[in-house]
Coordinates of C-alpha atoms in Angstrom, one line a residue:
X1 CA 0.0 0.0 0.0
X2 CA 1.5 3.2 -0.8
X3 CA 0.0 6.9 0.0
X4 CA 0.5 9.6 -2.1
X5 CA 1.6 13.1 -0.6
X6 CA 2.4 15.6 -3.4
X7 CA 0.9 16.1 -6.9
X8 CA 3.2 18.2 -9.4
X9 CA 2.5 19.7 -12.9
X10 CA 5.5 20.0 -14.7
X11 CA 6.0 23.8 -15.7
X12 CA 9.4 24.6 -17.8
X13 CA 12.1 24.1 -14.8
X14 CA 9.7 24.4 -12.2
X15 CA 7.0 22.1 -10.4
X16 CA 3.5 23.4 -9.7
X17 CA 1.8 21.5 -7.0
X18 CA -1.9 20.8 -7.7
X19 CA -4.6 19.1 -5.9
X20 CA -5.4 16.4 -8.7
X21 CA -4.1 16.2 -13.0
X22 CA -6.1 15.3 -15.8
X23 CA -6.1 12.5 -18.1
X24 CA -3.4 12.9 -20.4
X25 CA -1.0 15.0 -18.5
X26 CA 2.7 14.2 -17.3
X27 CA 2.5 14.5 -13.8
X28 CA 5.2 14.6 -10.8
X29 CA 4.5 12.1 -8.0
X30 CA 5.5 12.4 -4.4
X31 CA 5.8 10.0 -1.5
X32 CA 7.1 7.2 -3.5
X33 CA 11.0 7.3 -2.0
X34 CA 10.5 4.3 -0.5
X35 CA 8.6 2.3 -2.2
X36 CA 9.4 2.8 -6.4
X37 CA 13.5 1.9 -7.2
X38 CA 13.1 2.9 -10.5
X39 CA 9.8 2.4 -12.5
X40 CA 6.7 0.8 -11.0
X41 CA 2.9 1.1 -11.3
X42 CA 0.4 2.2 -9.1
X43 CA -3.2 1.4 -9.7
X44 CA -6.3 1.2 -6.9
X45 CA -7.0 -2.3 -8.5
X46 CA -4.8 -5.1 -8.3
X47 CA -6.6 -6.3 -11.8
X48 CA -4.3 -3.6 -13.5
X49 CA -1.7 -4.8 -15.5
X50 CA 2.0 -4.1 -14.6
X51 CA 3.7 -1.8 -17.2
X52 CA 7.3 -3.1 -18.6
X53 CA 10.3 -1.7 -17.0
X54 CA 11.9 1.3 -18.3
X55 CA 14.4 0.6 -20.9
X56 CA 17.1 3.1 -21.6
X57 CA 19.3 3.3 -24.7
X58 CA 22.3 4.1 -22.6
X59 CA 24.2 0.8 -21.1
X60 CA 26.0 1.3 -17.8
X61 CA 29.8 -0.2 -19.2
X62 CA 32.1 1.9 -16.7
X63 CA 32.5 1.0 -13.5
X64 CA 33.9 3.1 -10.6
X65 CA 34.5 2.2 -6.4
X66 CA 33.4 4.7 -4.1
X67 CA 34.5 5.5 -0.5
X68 CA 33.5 7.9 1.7
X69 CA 36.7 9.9 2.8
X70 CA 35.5 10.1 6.7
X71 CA 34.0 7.1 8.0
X72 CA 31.3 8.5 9.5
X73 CA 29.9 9.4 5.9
X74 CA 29.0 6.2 5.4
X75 CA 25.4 6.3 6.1
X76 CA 24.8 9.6 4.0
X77 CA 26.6 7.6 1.1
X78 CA 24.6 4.7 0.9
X79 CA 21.4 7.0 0.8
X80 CA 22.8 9.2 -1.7
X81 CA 23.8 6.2 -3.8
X82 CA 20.2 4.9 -3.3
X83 CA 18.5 8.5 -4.6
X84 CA 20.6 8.5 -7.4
X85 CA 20.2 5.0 -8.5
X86 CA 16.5 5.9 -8.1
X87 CA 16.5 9.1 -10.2
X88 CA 18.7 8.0 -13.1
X89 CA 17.8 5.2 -15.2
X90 CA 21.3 4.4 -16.9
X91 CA 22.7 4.5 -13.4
X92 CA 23.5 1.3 -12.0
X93 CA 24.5 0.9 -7.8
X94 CA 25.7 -2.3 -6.6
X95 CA 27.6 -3.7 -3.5
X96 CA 30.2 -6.6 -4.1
X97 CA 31.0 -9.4 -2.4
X98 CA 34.0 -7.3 -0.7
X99 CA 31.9 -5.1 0.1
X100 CA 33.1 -2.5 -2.4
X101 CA 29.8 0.1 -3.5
X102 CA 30.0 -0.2 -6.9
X103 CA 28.7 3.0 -9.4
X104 CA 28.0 2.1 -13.4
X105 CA 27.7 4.3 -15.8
X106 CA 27.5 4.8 -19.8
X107 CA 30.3 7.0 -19.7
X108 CA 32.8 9.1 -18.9
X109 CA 30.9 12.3 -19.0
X110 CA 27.8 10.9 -17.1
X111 CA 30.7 9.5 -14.4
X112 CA 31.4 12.9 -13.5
X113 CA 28.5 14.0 -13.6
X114 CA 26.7 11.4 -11.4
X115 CA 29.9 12.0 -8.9
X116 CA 28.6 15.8 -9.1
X117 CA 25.8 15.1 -8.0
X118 CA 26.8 12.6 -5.4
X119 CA 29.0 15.3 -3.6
X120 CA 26.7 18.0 -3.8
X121 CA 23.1 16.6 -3.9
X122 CA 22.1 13.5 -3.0
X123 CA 24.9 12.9 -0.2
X124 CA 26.9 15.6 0.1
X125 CA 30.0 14.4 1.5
X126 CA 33.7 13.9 -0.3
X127 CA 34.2 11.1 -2.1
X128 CA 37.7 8.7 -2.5
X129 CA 36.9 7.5 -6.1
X130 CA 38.9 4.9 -7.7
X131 CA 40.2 4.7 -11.7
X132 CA 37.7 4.1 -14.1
X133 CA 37.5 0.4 -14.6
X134 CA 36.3 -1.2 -17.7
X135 CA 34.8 -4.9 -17.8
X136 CA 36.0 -7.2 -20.7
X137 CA 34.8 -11.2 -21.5
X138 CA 36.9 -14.0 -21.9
X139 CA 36.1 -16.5 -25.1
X140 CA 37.3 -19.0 -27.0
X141 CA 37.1 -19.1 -31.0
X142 CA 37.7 -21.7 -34.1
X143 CA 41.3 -22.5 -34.6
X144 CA 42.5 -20.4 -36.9
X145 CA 43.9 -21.6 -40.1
X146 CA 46.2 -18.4 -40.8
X147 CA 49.0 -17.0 -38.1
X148 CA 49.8 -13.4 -37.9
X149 CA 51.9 -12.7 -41.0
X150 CA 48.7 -14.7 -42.9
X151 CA 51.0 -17.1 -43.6
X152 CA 49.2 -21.0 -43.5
X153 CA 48.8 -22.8 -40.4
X154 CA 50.3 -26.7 -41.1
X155 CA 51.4 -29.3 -38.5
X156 CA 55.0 -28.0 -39.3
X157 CA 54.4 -24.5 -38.9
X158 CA 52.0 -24.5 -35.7
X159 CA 51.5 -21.6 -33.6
X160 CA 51.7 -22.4 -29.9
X161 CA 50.5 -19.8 -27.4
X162 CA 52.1 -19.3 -23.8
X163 CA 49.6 -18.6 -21.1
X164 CA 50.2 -17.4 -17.7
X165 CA 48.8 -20.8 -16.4
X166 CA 52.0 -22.5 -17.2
X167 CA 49.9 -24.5 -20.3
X168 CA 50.1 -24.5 -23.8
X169 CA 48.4 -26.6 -26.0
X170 CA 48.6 -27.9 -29.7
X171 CA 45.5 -30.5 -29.3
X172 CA 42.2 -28.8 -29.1
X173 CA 40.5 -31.7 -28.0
X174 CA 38.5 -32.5 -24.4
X175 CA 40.5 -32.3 -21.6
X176 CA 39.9 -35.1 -18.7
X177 CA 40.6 -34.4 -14.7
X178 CA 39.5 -36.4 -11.7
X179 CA 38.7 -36.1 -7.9
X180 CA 41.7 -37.4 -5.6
X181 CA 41.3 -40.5 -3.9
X182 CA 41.5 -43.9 -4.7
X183 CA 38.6 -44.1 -6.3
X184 CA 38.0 -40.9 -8.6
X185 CA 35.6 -39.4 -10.5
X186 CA 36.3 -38.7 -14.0
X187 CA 35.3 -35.8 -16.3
X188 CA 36.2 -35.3 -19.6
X189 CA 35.1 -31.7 -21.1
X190 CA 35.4 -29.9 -24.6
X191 CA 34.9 -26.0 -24.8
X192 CA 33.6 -24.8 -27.9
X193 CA 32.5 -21.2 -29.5
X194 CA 29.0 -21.0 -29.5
X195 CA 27.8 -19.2 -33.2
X196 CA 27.2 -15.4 -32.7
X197 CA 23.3 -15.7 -33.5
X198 CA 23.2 -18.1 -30.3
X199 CA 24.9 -15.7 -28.3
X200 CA 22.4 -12.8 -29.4
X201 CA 19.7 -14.6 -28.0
X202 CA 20.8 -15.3 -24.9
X203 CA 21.9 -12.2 -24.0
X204 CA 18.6 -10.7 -24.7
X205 CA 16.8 -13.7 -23.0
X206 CA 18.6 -13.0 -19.3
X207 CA 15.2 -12.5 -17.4
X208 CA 13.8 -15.7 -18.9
X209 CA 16.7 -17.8 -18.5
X210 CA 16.6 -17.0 -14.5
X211 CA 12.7 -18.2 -14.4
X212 CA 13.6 -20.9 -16.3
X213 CA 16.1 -21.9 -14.2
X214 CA 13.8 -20.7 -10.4
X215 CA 11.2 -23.0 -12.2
X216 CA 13.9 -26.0 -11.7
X217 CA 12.0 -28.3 -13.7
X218 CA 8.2 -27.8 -12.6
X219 CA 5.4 -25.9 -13.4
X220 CA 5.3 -22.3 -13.7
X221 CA 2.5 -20.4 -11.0
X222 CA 2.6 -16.9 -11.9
X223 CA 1.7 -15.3 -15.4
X224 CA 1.4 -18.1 -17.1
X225 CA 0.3 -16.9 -20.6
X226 CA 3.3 -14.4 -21.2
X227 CA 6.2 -16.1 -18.7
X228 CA 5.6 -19.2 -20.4
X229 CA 4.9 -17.9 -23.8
X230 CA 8.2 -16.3 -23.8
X231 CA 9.7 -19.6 -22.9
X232 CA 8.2 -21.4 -25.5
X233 CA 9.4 -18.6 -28.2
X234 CA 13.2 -18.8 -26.5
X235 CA 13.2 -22.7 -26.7
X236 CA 12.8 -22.4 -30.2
X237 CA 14.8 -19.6 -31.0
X238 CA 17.5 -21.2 -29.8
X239 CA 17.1 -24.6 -31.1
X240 CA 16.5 -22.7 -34.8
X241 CA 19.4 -20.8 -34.2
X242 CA 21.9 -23.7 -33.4
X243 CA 20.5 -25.7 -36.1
X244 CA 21.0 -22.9 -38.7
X245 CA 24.5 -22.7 -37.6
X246 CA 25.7 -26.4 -37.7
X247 CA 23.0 -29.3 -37.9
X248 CA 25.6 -31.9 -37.8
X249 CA 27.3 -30.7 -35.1
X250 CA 24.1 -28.8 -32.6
X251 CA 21.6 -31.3 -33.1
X252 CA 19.9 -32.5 -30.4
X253 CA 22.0 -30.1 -28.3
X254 CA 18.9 -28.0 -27.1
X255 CA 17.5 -30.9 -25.1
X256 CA 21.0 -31.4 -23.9
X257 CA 21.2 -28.4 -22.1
X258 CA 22.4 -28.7 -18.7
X259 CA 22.8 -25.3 -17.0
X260 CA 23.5 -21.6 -18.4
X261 CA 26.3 -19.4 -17.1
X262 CA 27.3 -17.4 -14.9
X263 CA 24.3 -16.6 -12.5
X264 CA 22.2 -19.2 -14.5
X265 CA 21.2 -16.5 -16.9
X266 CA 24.5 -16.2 -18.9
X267 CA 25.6 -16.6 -22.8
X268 CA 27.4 -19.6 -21.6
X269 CA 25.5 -23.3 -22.0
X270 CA 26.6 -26.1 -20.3
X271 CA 26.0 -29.7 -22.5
X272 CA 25.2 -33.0 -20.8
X273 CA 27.2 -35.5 -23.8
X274 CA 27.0 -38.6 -21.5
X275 CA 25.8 -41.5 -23.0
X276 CA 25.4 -43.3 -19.5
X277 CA 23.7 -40.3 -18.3
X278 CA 20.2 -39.1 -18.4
X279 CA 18.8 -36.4 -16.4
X280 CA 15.5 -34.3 -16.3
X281 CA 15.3 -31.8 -19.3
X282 CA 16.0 -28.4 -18.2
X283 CA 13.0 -27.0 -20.7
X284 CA 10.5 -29.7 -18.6
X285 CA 8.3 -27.2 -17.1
X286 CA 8.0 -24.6 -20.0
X287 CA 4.8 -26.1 -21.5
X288 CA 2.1 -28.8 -21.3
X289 CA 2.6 -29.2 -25.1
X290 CA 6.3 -29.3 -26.1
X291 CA 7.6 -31.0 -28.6
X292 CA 11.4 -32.4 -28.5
X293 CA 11.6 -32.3 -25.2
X294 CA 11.3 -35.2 -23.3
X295 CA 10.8 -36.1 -19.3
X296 CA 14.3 -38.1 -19.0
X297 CA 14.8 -39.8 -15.5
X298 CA 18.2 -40.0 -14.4
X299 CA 19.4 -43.7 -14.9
X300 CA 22.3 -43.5 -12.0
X301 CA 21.3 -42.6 -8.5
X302 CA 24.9 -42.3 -8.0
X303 CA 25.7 -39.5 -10.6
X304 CA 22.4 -37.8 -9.8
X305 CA 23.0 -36.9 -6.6
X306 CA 26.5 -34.9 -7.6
X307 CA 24.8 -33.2 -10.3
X308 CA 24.5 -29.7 -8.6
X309 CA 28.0 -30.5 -8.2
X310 CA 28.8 -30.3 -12.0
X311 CA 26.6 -27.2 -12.4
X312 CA 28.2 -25.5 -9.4
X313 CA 31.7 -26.0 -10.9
X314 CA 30.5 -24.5 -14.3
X315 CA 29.1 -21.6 -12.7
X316 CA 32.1 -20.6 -10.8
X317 CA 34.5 -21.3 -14.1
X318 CA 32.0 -19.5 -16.3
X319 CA 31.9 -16.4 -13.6
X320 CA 36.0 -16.0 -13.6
X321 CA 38.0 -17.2 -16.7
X322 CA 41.4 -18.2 -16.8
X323 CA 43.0 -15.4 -18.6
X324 CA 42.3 -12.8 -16.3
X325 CA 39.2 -13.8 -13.9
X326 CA 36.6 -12.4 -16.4
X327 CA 33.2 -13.4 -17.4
X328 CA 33.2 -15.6 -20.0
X329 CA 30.8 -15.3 -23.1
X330 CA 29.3 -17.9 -25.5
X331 CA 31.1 -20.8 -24.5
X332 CA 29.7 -24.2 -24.6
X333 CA 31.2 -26.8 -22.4
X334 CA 29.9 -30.1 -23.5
X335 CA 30.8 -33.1 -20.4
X336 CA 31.3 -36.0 -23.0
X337 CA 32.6 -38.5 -20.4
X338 CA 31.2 -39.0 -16.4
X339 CA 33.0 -41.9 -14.8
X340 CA 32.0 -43.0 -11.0
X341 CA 34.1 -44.9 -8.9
X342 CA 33.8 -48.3 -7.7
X343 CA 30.4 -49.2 -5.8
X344 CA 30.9 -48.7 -2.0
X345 CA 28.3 -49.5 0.3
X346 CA 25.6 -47.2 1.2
X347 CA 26.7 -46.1 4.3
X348 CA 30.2 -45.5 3.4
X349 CA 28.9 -43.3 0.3
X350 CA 26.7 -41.1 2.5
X351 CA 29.9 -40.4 4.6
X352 CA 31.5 -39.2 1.8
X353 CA 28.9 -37.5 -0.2
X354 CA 29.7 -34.1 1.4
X355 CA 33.7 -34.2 0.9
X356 CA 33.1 -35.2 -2.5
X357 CA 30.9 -33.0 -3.7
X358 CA 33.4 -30.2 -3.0
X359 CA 36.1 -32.1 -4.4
X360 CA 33.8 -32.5 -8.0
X361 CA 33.3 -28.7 -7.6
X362 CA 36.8 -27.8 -7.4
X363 CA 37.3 -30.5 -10.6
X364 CA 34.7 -29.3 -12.6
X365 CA 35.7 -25.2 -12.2
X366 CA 39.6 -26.3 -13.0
X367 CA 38.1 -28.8 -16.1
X368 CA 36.2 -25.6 -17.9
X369 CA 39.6 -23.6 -17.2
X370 CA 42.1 -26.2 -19.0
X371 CA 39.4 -27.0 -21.6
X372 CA 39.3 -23.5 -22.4
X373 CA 42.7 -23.5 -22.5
X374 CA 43.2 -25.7 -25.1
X375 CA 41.2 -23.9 -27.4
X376 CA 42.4 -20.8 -28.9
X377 CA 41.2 -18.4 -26.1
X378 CA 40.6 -14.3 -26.8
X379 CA 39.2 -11.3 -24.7
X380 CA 35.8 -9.5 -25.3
X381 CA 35.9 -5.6 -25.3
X382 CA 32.9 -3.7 -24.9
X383 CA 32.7 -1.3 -28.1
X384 CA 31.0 2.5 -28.3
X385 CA 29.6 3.4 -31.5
X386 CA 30.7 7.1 -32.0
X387 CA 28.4 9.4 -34.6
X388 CA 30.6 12.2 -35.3
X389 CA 29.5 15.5 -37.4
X390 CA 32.4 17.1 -38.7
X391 CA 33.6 20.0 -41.4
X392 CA 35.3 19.1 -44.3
X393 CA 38.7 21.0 -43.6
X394 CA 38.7 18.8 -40.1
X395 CA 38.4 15.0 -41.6
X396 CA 42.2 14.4 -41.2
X397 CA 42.0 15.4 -37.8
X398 CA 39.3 12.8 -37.1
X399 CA 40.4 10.2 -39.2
X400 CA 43.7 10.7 -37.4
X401 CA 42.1 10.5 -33.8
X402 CA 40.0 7.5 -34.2
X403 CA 43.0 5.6 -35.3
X404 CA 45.2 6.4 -32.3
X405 CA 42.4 5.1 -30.4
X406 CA 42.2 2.0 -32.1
X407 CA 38.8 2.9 -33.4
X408 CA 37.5 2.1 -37.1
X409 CA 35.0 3.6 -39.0
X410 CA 31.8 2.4 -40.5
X411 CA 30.5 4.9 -43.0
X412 CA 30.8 8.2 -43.9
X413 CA 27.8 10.5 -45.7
X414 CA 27.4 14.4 -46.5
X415 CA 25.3 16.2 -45.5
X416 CA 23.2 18.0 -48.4
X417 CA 23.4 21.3 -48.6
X418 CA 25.8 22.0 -45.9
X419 CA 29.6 21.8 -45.6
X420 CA 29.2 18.6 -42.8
X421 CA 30.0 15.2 -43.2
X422 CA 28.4 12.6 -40.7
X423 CA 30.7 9.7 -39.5
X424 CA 29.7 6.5 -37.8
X425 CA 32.7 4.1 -36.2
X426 CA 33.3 2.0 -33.3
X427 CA 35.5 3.1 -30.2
X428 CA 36.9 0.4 -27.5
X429 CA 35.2 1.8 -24.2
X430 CA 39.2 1.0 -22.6
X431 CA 40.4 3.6 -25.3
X432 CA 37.8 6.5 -24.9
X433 CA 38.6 8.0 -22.0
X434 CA 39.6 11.8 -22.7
X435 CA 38.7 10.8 -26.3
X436 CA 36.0 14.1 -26.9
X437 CA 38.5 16.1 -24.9
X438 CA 41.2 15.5 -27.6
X439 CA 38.6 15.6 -30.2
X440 CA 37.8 19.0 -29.4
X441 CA 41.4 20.2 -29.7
X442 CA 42.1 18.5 -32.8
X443 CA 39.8 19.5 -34.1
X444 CA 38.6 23.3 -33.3
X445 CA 35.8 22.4 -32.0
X446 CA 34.4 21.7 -35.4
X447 CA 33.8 18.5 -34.8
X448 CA 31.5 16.8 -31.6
X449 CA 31.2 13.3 -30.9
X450 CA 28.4 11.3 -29.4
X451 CA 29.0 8.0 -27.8
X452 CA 26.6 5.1 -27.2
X453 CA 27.3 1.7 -26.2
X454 CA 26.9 -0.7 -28.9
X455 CA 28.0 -4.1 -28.7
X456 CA 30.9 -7.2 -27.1
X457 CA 33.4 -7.6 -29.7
X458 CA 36.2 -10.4 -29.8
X459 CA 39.4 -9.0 -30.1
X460 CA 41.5 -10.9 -33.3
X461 CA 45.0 -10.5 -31.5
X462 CA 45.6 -13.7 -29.4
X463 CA 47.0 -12.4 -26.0
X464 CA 49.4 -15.2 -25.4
X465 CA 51.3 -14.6 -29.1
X466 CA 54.7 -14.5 -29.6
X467 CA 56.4 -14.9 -32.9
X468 CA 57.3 -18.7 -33.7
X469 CA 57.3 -19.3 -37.0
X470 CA 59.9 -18.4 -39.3
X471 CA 58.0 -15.3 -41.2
X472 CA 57.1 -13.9 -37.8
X473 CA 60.1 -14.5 -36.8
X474 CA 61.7 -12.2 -39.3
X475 CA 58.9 -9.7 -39.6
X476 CA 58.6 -8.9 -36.0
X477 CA 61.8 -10.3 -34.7
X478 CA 62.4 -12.7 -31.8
X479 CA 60.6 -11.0 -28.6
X480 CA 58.3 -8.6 -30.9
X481 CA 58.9 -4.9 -30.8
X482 CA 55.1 -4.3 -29.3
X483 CA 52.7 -6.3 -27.4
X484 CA 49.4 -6.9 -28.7
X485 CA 46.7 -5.0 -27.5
X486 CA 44.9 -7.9 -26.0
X487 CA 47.5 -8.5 -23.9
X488 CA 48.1 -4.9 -22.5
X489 CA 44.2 -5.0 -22.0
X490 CA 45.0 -8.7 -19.9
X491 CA 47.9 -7.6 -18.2
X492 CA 46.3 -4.3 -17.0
X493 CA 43.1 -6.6 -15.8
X494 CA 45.3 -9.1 -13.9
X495 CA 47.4 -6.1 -12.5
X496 CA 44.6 -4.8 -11.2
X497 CA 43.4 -7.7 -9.6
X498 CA 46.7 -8.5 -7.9
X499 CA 47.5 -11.9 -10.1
X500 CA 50.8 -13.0 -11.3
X501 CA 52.1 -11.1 -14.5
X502 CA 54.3 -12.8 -17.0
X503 CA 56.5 -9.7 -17.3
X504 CA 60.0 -8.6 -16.8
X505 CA 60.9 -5.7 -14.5
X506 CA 64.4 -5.5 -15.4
X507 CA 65.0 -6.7 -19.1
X508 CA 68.6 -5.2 -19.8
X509 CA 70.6 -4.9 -16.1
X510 CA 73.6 -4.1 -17.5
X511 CA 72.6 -1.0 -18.8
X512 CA 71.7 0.1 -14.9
X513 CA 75.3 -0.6 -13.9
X514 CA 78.3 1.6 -14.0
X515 CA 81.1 -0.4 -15.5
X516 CA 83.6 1.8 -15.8
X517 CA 86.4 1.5 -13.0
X518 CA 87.5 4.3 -11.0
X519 CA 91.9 4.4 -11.2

């Protein structure tokens, strides 16, 4: 129940308080601090229907940590944070698991500004605010079949990267671990791209894939006609999708599906490939009428009572990857092989059922990580898409900016009738901090830039490369003149995070000596 206080008319800058507002009219509510986050309806008939939330264009992709300089702040913090994650919508507010308040935002420009309006509006105190910190994805890709000098991959000229995890791999095949003990379970898992078109739909699918996964098999109570319509539609999205990609190699995969990842509402899919193993489809309680998917029983009593032990592995390898503790993004980890160890008696396996099932989580997790491993593994950037109008006597300057930003562009039109030209390209969110700052001096002023999140690319660079085969060896020499730029993003990540960097502090000592002797 919620009682409203104020009514507003909205007049220019100003709000004119009123005793009730006419149909048709935007209106100014108060009273609702408490009880509205963000959007919400309010009705005097619980028959109404709820509207949808409110979407914004603007994707909160930088992250910042906040502290209060004085302790005593603290309070007047958290209750600013909380009135401006109510009265922004591309404003994000989280806590971590450290503890750490966490403040998203779209940009640079609406970072300061929200921080503005933290110190002088909503909570009014000073502010210890850390370096803006951009989130990347961790993936995994075909092999390719040319290196970097686009000279042809063979089994003579193979290029091997060297990962910080002290493993390198030439066989991209499933990778098998196993519990300790004498008598250990075995896994055997393969990681594997999921295609693009797969990925799109699960990332726009979040919401459902977390009732889909609350449902845990039964029948859904609550809004029955659109939840489970929107089920039905993402079942066969997906299966349509994977079939279009590869039949051969996705078929039957849908019904396969064991858990998504990370949160169980990721772009990551984990397979159930056992041929020993049947379990309870994951789509069972999306529809009376389904078709494809059917009510499987698990046939080992044994292996069913560790399966939250499989999915809890895949969820924590799926939430921190092995290159740098990232998310990862449309993998598909298919478990091909599931071996149990040697009957034991029933009391003897209820003893252990609680030590193992740790030990299967701690497999699992480190599985996924060397199965991705083995694959040709690459980071995720989030991308801007920057529309730029600019005059004709400034192009160069652009042109010249967006390149030492590692930015590309998409199109460029004239405007008729006018001495502008309109430029699309794409910006790495990592490289666009002080970007319309430098653009402006560049460029006069005659040039403004307007940035929008747009999409998770894969970086091409492989962040483990070094030069190995004879061409690469003589085109970029034999410890490469210049990292890749997927490895500065990796090593700045892992810095950051306080895990081990493969670099060298000192690389020529001699130089940093004084030789010469003193007669």
């Amino acid at each position: 129940m919620v009682t409203i206080t104020e009514l507003y008319l909205m007049m220019g800058r100003d709000l004119l308080e009123v005793e009730s507002v006419a149909p048709g009219n935007v209106a100014g509510i108060g009273g609702l601090g408490d009880s509205v986050i963000k959007s919400g309806t309010l009705s005097s008939s619980l028959a109404c229907t709820s509207f949808r939330e409110l979407q914004s264009v603007a994707f909160p992709i930088v992250h910042v940590a906040l502290e209060a300089v004085h302790f005593s702040d603290l309070p007047s913090l958290d209750k600013g944070l909380k009135l401006l994650d109510q009265s922004d919508p591309c404003v994000r507010c989280t806590y971590q698991e450290t503890g750490e308040r966490i403040l998203s935002t779209a940009g640079e420009v609406h970072l300061q500004r929200c921080l503005d309006d933290l110190r002088n509006v909503y909570a009014g105190v000073e502010l210890k605010v850390s370096p803006p910190i951009v989130p990347f994805r961790e993936t995994v890709i075909a092999r390719p079949t040319v290196d970097m000098v686009n000279e042809i991959i063979s089994s003579e000229n193979e290029l091997i990267g060297q990962c910080t995890e002290s493993h390198a791999s030439k066989n991209n095949g499933p990778v098998t671990c196993s519990t300790p003990g004498n008598n250990p379970h075995l896994i055997k898992i393969l990681a594997t791209p999921l295609p693009e078109t797969v990925v799109d739909v699960l990332d726009r699918s979040s919401h459902l894939l977390k009732i889909l996964t609350s449902m845990g098999g039964a029948s859904y109570h609550g809004n029955e006609e659109g939840v489970v319509g929107g089920l039905q539609t993402l079942y066969e999205d997906l299966k349509n999708k994977l079939e279009t990609a590869d039949k051969k190699k996705w078929d039957g995969a849908i019904d396969q599906i064991w858990s998504f990842g990370p949160r169980n509402s990721g772009t990551n899919i984990l397979l159930n490939r056992i041929s020993t193993y049947e379990r309870p489809s994951i789509w069972k309680g999306v529809a009376k009428q389904e078709k494809g998917v059917v009510d499987q029983k698990a046939t080992d009593p044994v292996l069913r009572n560790y399966d939250n032990s499989i999915i809890s592995g895949f969820q924590l390898a799926s939430l921190s990857g092995p290159l740098c503790e990232e998310p990862l993004r449309g993998v598909c980890f298919e478990v091909l092989e599931w071996t149990e160890p040697a009957s034991e008696d029933e009391t003897e396996q209820d003893t252990l059922r609680g030590p193992v099932s740790g030990q299967l989580i701690s497999v699992v997790k480190e599985c996924c990580r060397q199965a991705m491993l083995a694959q040709p593994t690459r980071l995720v950037a989030p991308m801007y898409s920057c529309i730029i109008q600019a005059a004709t006597s400034v192009l160069g300057f652009v042109y010249a900016v967006i390149g030492r930003r590692g930015g590309r562009v998409i199109s460029e039109e004239m405007v008729e009738g006018a001495d502008l030209f309109v430029i699309q390209a794409l910006i790495p969110v990592a490289e666009s901090f002080g970007f319309c700052d430098e653009f402006r001096k560049q460029t006069i002023g005659q040039a403004n830039p307007q940035l929008v999140f747009s999409h998770w690319e894969v970086l091409p660079s492989d962040p483990f490369w070094v030069p190995s085969t004879e061409m690469e060896l003589e085109h970029y020499g034999e410890k490469a003149d210049t990292e890749s730029q997927a490895r500065i993003y990796m090593n700045s990540v892992r810095k950051r995070k306080g895990l081990a960097v493969d670099e060298k502090i000192v690389e020529h000592a001699e130089k940093q000596r004084t030789l010469k002797r003193n007669k």
